Amino acid sequence: MKLAPLKGIVHSDPEIMGGTPVFVGTRVPLQNLIDYLEGGESIDDFLDAFPTVKRKQVIAVIEAGRRTILAAV
């Protein structure tokens, strides 16, 4: 899995959650954010549920997704 655009934001380490991509400095999987947003929850709801994740990390993930999508069209 390529995570270079998210260096310092999200990382994958076999010693942390079996290599599941997590927000740096936490054990919160990136998939949790995706699940919250797909479920209609807000970023604030996610941050309230996972206070170890910083707003700037969430925004960086969304921005990386935006750049990836725009580069593909």
Short mmCIF file of C-alpha atoms in Angstrom, two decimals:
data_model
loop_
_atom_site.label_atom_id
_atom_site.label_comp_id
_atom_site.label_asym_id
_atom_site.label_seq_id
_atom_site.Cartn_x
_atom_site.Cartn_y
_atom_site.Cartn_z
CA MET A 1 0.00 0.00 0.00
CA LYS A 2 1.41 3.37 -1.04
CA LEU A 3 1.13 5.98 1.72
CA ALA A 4 3.84 8.45 0.63
CA PRO A 5 1.48 11.44 0.20
CA LEU A 6 0.35 10.89 3.78
CA LYS A 7 3.79 10.62 5.35
CA GLY A 8 3.55 11.96 8.87
CA ILE A 9 -0.25 11.69 8.78
CA VAL A 10 -0.99 7.99 8.26
CA HIS A 11 1.41 5.08 8.45
CA SER A 12 1.49 1.32 8.36
CA ASP A 13 3.75 -0.67 10.67
CA PRO A 14 3.52 -4.45 11.11
CA GLU A 15 4.06 -3.91 14.85
CA ILE A 16 1.02 -1.60 15.14
CA MET A 17 -2.40 -3.14 14.58
CA GLY A 18 -0.85 -5.79 12.32
CA GLY A 19 0.11 -3.24 9.66
CA THR A 20 -3.32 -1.65 9.33
CA PRO A 21 -2.90 1.99 8.20
CA VAL A 22 -3.39 4.19 11.27
CA PHE A 23 -3.15 7.88 12.03
CA VAL A 24 0.40 8.69 13.17
CA GLY A 25 0.69 8.83 16.96
CA THR A 26 -2.46 6.76 17.45
CA ARG A 27 -3.83 3.27 17.05
CA VAL A 28 -6.86 4.63 15.16
CA PRO A 29 -7.23 2.98 11.75
CA LEU A 30 -7.78 5.19 8.72
CA GLN A 31 -10.71 2.92 7.89
CA ASN A 32 -12.54 4.29 10.95
CA LEU A 33 -12.63 7.75 9.35
CA ILE A 34 -13.91 6.31 6.09
CA ASP A 35 -16.59 4.33 7.93
CA TYR A 36 -17.73 7.43 9.84
CA LEU A 37 -17.98 9.55 6.71
CA GLU A 38 -19.71 6.81 4.70
CA GLY A 39 -22.17 6.43 7.57
CA GLY A 40 -23.15 10.09 7.37
CA GLU A 41 -21.23 11.18 10.44
CA SER A 42 -19.34 14.46 10.49
CA ILE A 43 -15.64 15.08 10.93
CA ASP A 44 -16.46 16.56 14.33
CA ASP A 45 -18.27 13.34 15.32
CA PHE A 46 -15.19 11.36 14.32
CA LEU A 47 -12.84 13.66 16.24
CA ASP A 48 -15.08 13.48 19.32
CA ALA A 49 -14.98 9.68 19.17
CA PHE A 50 -11.22 9.53 18.53
CA PRO A 51 -9.64 12.48 20.37
CA THR A 52 -6.09 11.28 19.71
CA VAL A 53 -6.57 12.08 16.00
CA LYS A 54 -5.95 15.72 15.10
CA ARG A 55 -8.20 17.73 12.79
CA LYS A 56 -5.19 18.54 10.58
CA GLN A 57 -4.63 14.80 10.06
CA VAL A 58 -8.22 14.30 8.91
CA ILE A 59 -8.05 17.30 6.57
CA ALA A 60 -4.75 16.04 5.13
CA VAL A 61 -6.32 12.64 4.38
CA ILE A 62 -9.29 14.25 2.65
CA GLU A 63 -6.99 16.57 0.69
CA ALA A 64 -4.83 13.63 -0.43
CA GLY A 65 -7.97 11.87 -1.63
CA ARG A 66 -9.07 14.97 -3.51
CA ARG A 67 -5.69 15.28 -5.23
CA THR A 68 -5.72 11.60 -6.18
CA ILE A 69 -9.20 11.84 -7.69
CA LEU A 70 -8.44 15.04 -9.60
CA ALA A 71 -5.23 13.54 -10.98
CA ALA A 72 -7.18 10.55 -12.29
CA VAL A 73 -9.70 12.55 -14.34
#
